[in-house]
């Protein structure tokens, strides 16, 4: 009866899914009512929105059913996106997301500007210093090299960014797979 067949997950992604919390809570409730919920649920977010009570309840209802729920927390960094830290960096919200969903992780889109790396590292340290959930004492951090078009993903800087993430920070790396798969014409996918 479970249309997800116990093997498939679901990711809520952008724009910014946390701007649609009521609608997401309704989708989750539909899954539960229908007894057709996924094995895992992820949220791709820039972590600028507090979790509203209705979504918190829906997430807890999924977790009660042993559905793994996580947030891919991708704050916008000043020297990559141009977003001012006071607008884009909310460690208090990241800590709340981690408390609710300890399988969550940080994902930074990075370029070669050391100031961006320093800002990312500062965020990681702040979370480590303040996090109360035991499962996040060894942070799961991912780096995606900046670049929304194929030419940027094929640039030699991507390799240097990957090497830096792995060798200097011991962070995970992922290319921007959607760009590599669908190329420059990915609007509406």
PDB file of C-alpha atoms in Angstrom:
ATOM      1  CA  UNK A   1       0.000   0.000   0.000  1.00  0.00           C
ATOM      2  CA  UNK A   2       2.974   2.317   0.597  1.00  0.00           C
ATOM      3  CA  UNK A   3       3.578   4.030  -2.752  1.00  0.00           C
ATOM      4  CA  UNK A   4       7.162   4.734  -1.662  1.00  0.00           C
ATOM      5  CA  UNK A   5       7.639   0.968  -1.161  1.00  0.00           C
ATOM      6  CA  UNK A   6       9.906   1.542   1.833  1.00  0.00           C
ATOM      7  CA  UNK A   7      12.866   2.405  -0.387  1.00  0.00           C
ATOM      8  CA  UNK A   8      12.378   5.932  -1.615  1.00  0.00           C
ATOM      9  CA  UNK A   9      12.982   9.256   0.032  1.00  0.00           C
ATOM     10  CA  UNK A  10      11.682  12.721  -0.672  1.00  0.00           C
ATOM     11  CA  UNK A  11      13.514  16.066  -0.679  1.00  0.00           C
ATOM     12  CA  UNK A  12      11.800  19.420  -0.334  1.00  0.00           C
ATOM     13  CA  UNK A  13      13.920  21.957  -2.177  1.00  0.00           C
ATOM     14  CA  UNK A  14      13.903  25.496  -3.561  1.00  0.00           C
ATOM     15  CA  UNK A  15      13.268  28.242  -3.816  1.00  0.00           C
ATOM     16  CA  UNK A  16      13.261  28.059  -0.057  1.00  0.00           C
ATOM     17  CA  UNK A  17      10.994  25.258   1.201  1.00  0.00           C
ATOM     18  CA  UNK A  18      10.876  26.648   4.732  1.00  0.00           C
ATOM     19  CA  UNK A  19       8.770  29.491   3.312  1.00  0.00           C
ATOM     20  CA  UNK A  20       6.062  26.842   2.662  1.00  0.00           C
ATOM     21  CA  UNK A  21       5.932  25.111   6.034  1.00  0.00           C
ATOM     22  CA  UNK A  22       2.149  24.879   6.290  1.00  0.00           C
ATOM     23  CA  UNK A  23       1.887  23.259   2.854  1.00  0.00           C
ATOM     24  CA  UNK A  24       4.719  20.839   3.659  1.00  0.00           C
ATOM     25  CA  UNK A  25       3.059  19.895   6.955  1.00  0.00           C
ATOM     26  CA  UNK A  26      -0.145  19.167   5.012  1.00  0.00           C
ATOM     27  CA  UNK A  27       1.750  16.964   2.531  1.00  0.00           C
ATOM     28  CA  UNK A  28       3.347  15.046   5.386  1.00  0.00           C
ATOM     29  CA  UNK A  29      -0.030  14.625   7.085  1.00  0.00           C
ATOM     30  CA  UNK A  30      -1.457  13.290   3.807  1.00  0.00           C
ATOM     31  CA  UNK A  31       1.361  10.730   3.632  1.00  0.00           C
ATOM     32  CA  UNK A  32       0.669   9.651   7.202  1.00  0.00           C
ATOM     33  CA  UNK A  33      -3.116   9.474   6.717  1.00  0.00           C
ATOM     34  CA  UNK A  34      -2.570   7.442   3.555  1.00  0.00           C
ATOM     35  CA  UNK A  35       0.088   5.275   5.268  1.00  0.00           C
ATOM     36  CA  UNK A  36       2.294   6.027   2.288  1.00  0.00           C
ATOM     37  CA  UNK A  37       5.250   7.936   3.617  1.00  0.00           C
ATOM     38  CA  UNK A  38       8.861   7.812   2.355  1.00  0.00           C
ATOM     39  CA  UNK A  39      11.775   6.131   4.126  1.00  0.00           C
ATOM     40  CA  UNK A  40      13.530   9.453   4.588  1.00  0.00           C
ATOM     41  CA  UNK A  41      12.669  13.133   4.101  1.00  0.00           C
ATOM     42  CA  UNK A  42      15.139  15.945   3.486  1.00  0.00           C
ATOM     43  CA  UNK A  43      14.875  19.701   3.399  1.00  0.00           C
ATOM     44  CA  UNK A  44      17.310  21.801   1.337  1.00  0.00           C
ATOM     45  CA  UNK A  45      17.326  25.117   3.172  1.00  0.00           C
ATOM     46  CA  UNK A  46      19.307  28.309   3.623  1.00  0.00           C
ATOM     47  CA  UNK A  47      18.361  28.237   7.339  1.00  0.00           C
ATOM     48  CA  UNK A  48      16.770  31.673   7.542  1.00  0.00           C
ATOM     49  CA  UNK A  49      13.330  30.567   8.760  1.00  0.00           C
ATOM     50  CA  UNK A  50      12.380  29.274  12.201  1.00  0.00           C
ATOM     51  CA  UNK A  51      10.596  25.926  12.273  1.00  0.00           C
ATOM     52  CA  UNK A  52       6.896  26.572  12.796  1.00  0.00           C
ATOM     53  CA  UNK A  53       4.878  24.432  15.239  1.00  0.00           C
ATOM     54  CA  UNK A  54       2.877  22.686  12.493  1.00  0.00           C
ATOM     55  CA  UNK A  55       6.012  21.535  10.667  1.00  0.00           C
ATOM     56  CA  UNK A  56       7.723  20.535  13.928  1.00  0.00           C
ATOM     57  CA  UNK A  57       4.691  18.357  14.748  1.00  0.00           C
ATOM     58  CA  UNK A  58       4.668  16.805  11.262  1.00  0.00           C
ATOM     59  CA  UNK A  59       8.388  16.031  11.455  1.00  0.00           C
ATOM     60  CA  UNK A  60       7.952  14.435  14.865  1.00  0.00           C
ATOM     61  CA  UNK A  61       5.052  12.372  13.478  1.00  0.00           C
ATOM     62  CA  UNK A  62       7.377  11.086  10.738  1.00  0.00           C
ATOM     63  CA  UNK A  63      10.156  10.362  13.212  1.00  0.00           C
ATOM     64  CA  UNK A  64       7.634   8.437  15.377  1.00  0.00           C
ATOM     65  CA  UNK A  65       7.211   6.202  12.313  1.00  0.00           C
ATOM     66  CA  UNK A  66      10.987   5.735  12.045  1.00  0.00           C
ATOM     67  CA  UNK A  67      11.294   8.003   9.005  1.00  0.00           C
ATOM     68  CA  UNK A  68      14.736   9.607   8.964  1.00  0.00           C
ATOM     69  CA  UNK A  69      14.350  13.378   8.572  1.00  0.00           C
ATOM     70  CA  UNK A  70      17.234  15.757   7.950  1.00  0.00           C
ATOM     71  CA  UNK A  71      17.988  19.314   6.939  1.00  0.00           C
ATOM     72  CA  UNK A  72      20.687  20.123   4.408  1.00  0.00           C
ATOM     73  CA  UNK A  73      21.608  23.490   5.907  1.00  0.00           C
ATOM     74  CA  UNK A  74      23.224  25.723   3.312  1.00  0.00           C
ATOM     75  CA  UNK A  75      23.703  29.251   4.647  1.00  0.00           C
ATOM     76  CA  UNK A  76      24.680  31.878   2.111  1.00  0.00           C
ATOM     77  CA  UNK A  77      28.216  33.137   2.684  1.00  0.00           C
ATOM     78  CA  UNK A  78      29.217  36.777   2.226  1.00  0.00           C
ATOM     79  CA  UNK A  79      32.202  36.196  -0.069  1.00  0.00           C
ATOM     80  CA  UNK A  80      30.305  33.746  -2.282  1.00  0.00           C
ATOM     81  CA  UNK A  81      26.730  35.029  -2.508  1.00  0.00           C
ATOM     82  CA  UNK A  82      27.168  38.580  -1.248  1.00  0.00           C
ATOM     83  CA  UNK A  83      24.576  38.031   1.517  1.00  0.00           C
ATOM     84  CA  UNK A  84      25.296  40.006   4.665  1.00  0.00           C
ATOM     85  CA  UNK A  85      25.951  37.687   7.647  1.00  0.00           C
ATOM     86  CA  UNK A  86      23.356  39.338   9.892  1.00  0.00           C
ATOM     87  CA  UNK A  87      20.720  38.464   7.280  1.00  0.00           C
ATOM     88  CA  UNK A  88      22.004  35.055   6.165  1.00  0.00           C
ATOM     89  CA  UNK A  89      23.734  33.344   9.097  1.00  0.00           C
ATOM     90  CA  UNK A  90      21.462  32.123  11.901  1.00  0.00           C
ATOM     91  CA  UNK A  91      23.367  29.701  14.108  1.00  0.00           C
ATOM     92  CA  UNK A  92      20.460  29.673  16.586  1.00  0.00           C
ATOM     93  CA  UNK A  93      18.202  28.277  13.850  1.00  0.00           C
ATOM     94  CA  UNK A  94      20.853  25.756  12.781  1.00  0.00           C
ATOM     95  CA  UNK A  95      21.028  24.522  16.375  1.00  0.00           C
ATOM     96  CA  UNK A  96      17.235  24.197  16.496  1.00  0.00           C
ATOM     97  CA  UNK A  97      17.206  22.247  13.217  1.00  0.00           C
ATOM     98  CA  UNK A  98      19.916  19.934  14.606  1.00  0.00           C
ATOM     99  CA  UNK A  99      18.028  19.396  17.853  1.00  0.00           C
ATOM    100  CA  UNK A 100      14.925  18.366  15.920  1.00  0.00           C
ATOM    101  CA  UNK A 101      16.768  16.343  13.272  1.00  0.00           C
ATOM    102  CA  UNK A 102      20.251  15.189  14.385  1.00  0.00           C
ATOM    103  CA  UNK A 103      20.991  13.650  10.952  1.00  0.00           C
ATOM    104  CA  UNK A 104      21.158  17.162   9.489  1.00  0.00           C
ATOM    105  CA  UNK A 105      24.337  18.515   7.946  1.00  0.00           C
ATOM    106  CA  UNK A 106      25.950  21.732   6.754  1.00  0.00           C
ATOM    107  CA  UNK A 107      26.501  22.348   3.054  1.00  0.00           C
ATOM    108  CA  UNK A 108      28.561  25.321   1.948  1.00  0.00           C
ATOM    109  CA  UNK A 109      28.807  26.542  -1.618  1.00  0.00           C
ATOM    110  CA  UNK A 110      32.409  27.753  -1.760  1.00  0.00           C
ATOM    111  CA  UNK A 111      34.796  29.470  -4.128  1.00  0.00           C
ATOM    112  CA  UNK A 112      38.540  30.045  -3.736  1.00  0.00           C
ATOM    113  CA  UNK A 113      38.187  33.156  -1.552  1.00  0.00           C
ATOM    114  CA  UNK A 114      39.757  32.285   1.825  1.00  0.00           C
ATOM    115  CA  UNK A 115      37.372  34.682   3.566  1.00  0.00           C
ATOM    116  CA  UNK A 116      34.458  32.412   2.556  1.00  0.00           C
ATOM    117  CA  UNK A 117      36.262  29.361   3.965  1.00  0.00           C
ATOM    118  CA  UNK A 118      36.976  31.244   7.194  1.00  0.00           C
ATOM    119  CA  UNK A 119      33.309  32.183   7.515  1.00  0.00           C
ATOM    120  CA  UNK A 120      32.248  28.564   6.929  1.00  0.00           C
ATOM    121  CA  UNK A 121      34.753  27.323   9.525  1.00  0.00           C
ATOM    122  CA  UNK A 122      33.503  29.896  12.032  1.00  0.00           C
ATOM    123  CA  UNK A 123      29.936  28.626  11.585  1.00  0.00           C
ATOM    124  CA  UNK A 124      31.074  25.030  12.158  1.00  0.00           C
ATOM    125  CA  UNK A 125      32.957  26.029  15.331  1.00  0.00           C
ATOM    126  CA  UNK A 126      29.999  28.014  16.664  1.00  0.00           C
ATOM    127  CA  UNK A 127      27.697  25.040  16.183  1.00  0.00           C
ATOM    128  CA  UNK A 128      30.152  22.608  17.795  1.00  0.00           C
ATOM    129  CA  UNK A 129      30.482  24.953  20.785  1.00  0.00           C
ATOM    130  CA  UNK A 130      26.709  25.246  21.303  1.00  0.00           C
ATOM    131  CA  UNK A 131      25.113  22.049  20.015  1.00  0.00           C
ATOM    132  CA  UNK A 132      23.429  19.894  22.641  1.00  0.00           C
ATOM    133  CA  UNK A 133      22.516  16.819  20.572  1.00  0.00           C
ATOM    134  CA  UNK A 134      25.160  14.153  21.128  1.00  0.00           C
ATOM    135  CA  UNK A 135      25.050  12.844  17.570  1.00  0.00           C
ATOM    136  CA  UNK A 136      26.485  16.061  16.098  1.00  0.00           C
ATOM    137  CA  UNK A 137      29.751  16.244  18.039  1.00  0.00           C
ATOM    138  CA  UNK A 138      31.618  15.333  14.842  1.00  0.00           C
ATOM    139  CA  UNK A 139      29.997  17.606  12.262  1.00  0.00           C
ATOM    140  CA  UNK A 140      28.938  16.413   8.850  1.00  0.00           C
ATOM    141  CA  UNK A 141      30.041  19.203   6.487  1.00  0.00           C
ATOM    142  CA  UNK A 142      29.735  19.200   2.713  1.00  0.00           C
ATOM    143  CA  UNK A 143      31.267  21.573   0.170  1.00  0.00           C
ATOM    144  CA  UNK A 144      29.879  22.262  -3.285  1.00  0.00           C
ATOM    145  CA  UNK A 145      32.108  24.288  -5.590  1.00  0.00           C
ATOM    146  CA  UNK A 146      30.391  27.463  -6.739  1.00  0.00           C
ATOM    147  CA  UNK A 147      29.038  27.593 -10.277  1.00  0.00           C
ATOM    148  CA  UNK A 148      25.611  27.222 -11.760  1.00  0.00           C
ATOM    149  CA  UNK A 149      26.653  26.546 -15.369  1.00  0.00           C
ATOM    150  CA  UNK A 150      28.644  23.725 -16.964  1.00  0.00           C
ATOM    151  CA  UNK A 151      31.656  25.895 -17.777  1.00  0.00           C
ATOM    152  CA  UNK A 152      32.060  26.795 -14.111  1.00  0.00           C
ATOM    153  CA  UNK A 153      31.745  23.179 -12.980  1.00  0.00           C
ATOM    154  CA  UNK A 154      34.408  22.107 -15.475  1.00  0.00           C
ATOM    155  CA  UNK A 155      36.809  24.879 -14.421  1.00  0.00           C
ATOM    156  CA  UNK A 156      40.064  23.751 -12.781  1.00  0.00           C
ATOM    157  CA  UNK A 157      39.091  25.742  -9.670  1.00  0.00           C
ATOM    158  CA  UNK A 158      36.590  22.977  -8.832  1.00  0.00           C
ATOM    159  CA  UNK A 159      39.454  20.531  -8.287  1.00  0.00           C
ATOM    160  CA  UNK A 160      41.363  23.011  -6.138  1.00  0.00           C
ATOM    161  CA  UNK A 161      38.237  23.638  -4.040  1.00  0.00           C
ATOM    162  CA  UNK A 162      37.679  19.893  -3.634  1.00  0.00           C
ATOM    163  CA  UNK A 163      41.307  19.301  -2.649  1.00  0.00           C
ATOM    164  CA  UNK A 164      41.168  22.104  -0.098  1.00  0.00           C
ATOM    165  CA  UNK A 165      37.931  20.797   1.438  1.00  0.00           C
ATOM    166  CA  UNK A 166      39.280  17.267   1.769  1.00  0.00           C
ATOM    167  CA  UNK A 167      42.928  17.889   2.660  1.00  0.00           C
ATOM    168  CA  UNK A 168      42.743  21.018   4.806  1.00  0.00           C
ATOM    169  CA  UNK A 169      39.303  20.737   6.425  1.00  0.00           C
ATOM    170  CA  UNK A 170      38.422  17.016   6.193  1.00  0.00           C
ATOM    171  CA  UNK A 171      35.053  18.015   4.754  1.00  0.00           C
ATOM    172  CA  UNK A 172      33.032  16.088   2.172  1.00  0.00           C
ATOM    173  CA  UNK A 173      32.729  17.304  -1.424  1.00  0.00           C
ATOM    174  CA  UNK A 174      29.956  17.036  -3.953  1.00  0.00           C
ATOM    175  CA  UNK A 175      29.860  18.541  -7.414  1.00  0.00           C
ATOM    176  CA  UNK A 176      26.742  20.389  -8.449  1.00  0.00           C
ATOM    177  CA  UNK A 177      25.355  17.248 -10.062  1.00  0.00           C
ATOM    178  CA  UNK A 178      22.208  18.925 -11.396  1.00  0.00           C
ATOM    179  CA  UNK A 179      24.419  21.226 -13.482  1.00  0.00           C
ATOM    180  CA  UNK A 180      26.467  18.321 -14.817  1.00  0.00           C
ATOM    181  CA  UNK A 181      23.363  16.268 -15.665  1.00  0.00           C
ATOM    182  CA  UNK A 182      21.053  18.923 -17.106  1.00  0.00           C
ATOM    183  CA  UNK A 183      23.568  21.523 -18.181  1.00  0.00           C
ATOM    184  CA  UNK A 184      22.843  25.185 -18.461  1.00  0.00           C
ATOM    185  CA  UNK A 185      19.161  24.616 -19.301  1.00  0.00           C
ATOM    186  CA  UNK A 186      17.896  23.517 -15.888  1.00  0.00           C
ATOM    187  CA  UNK A 187      15.237  26.131 -15.209  1.00  0.00           C
ATOM    188  CA  UNK A 188      11.975  24.451 -14.258  1.00  0.00           C
ATOM    189  CA  UNK A 189      13.464  21.028 -13.500  1.00  0.00           C
TER     190      UNK A 189
END
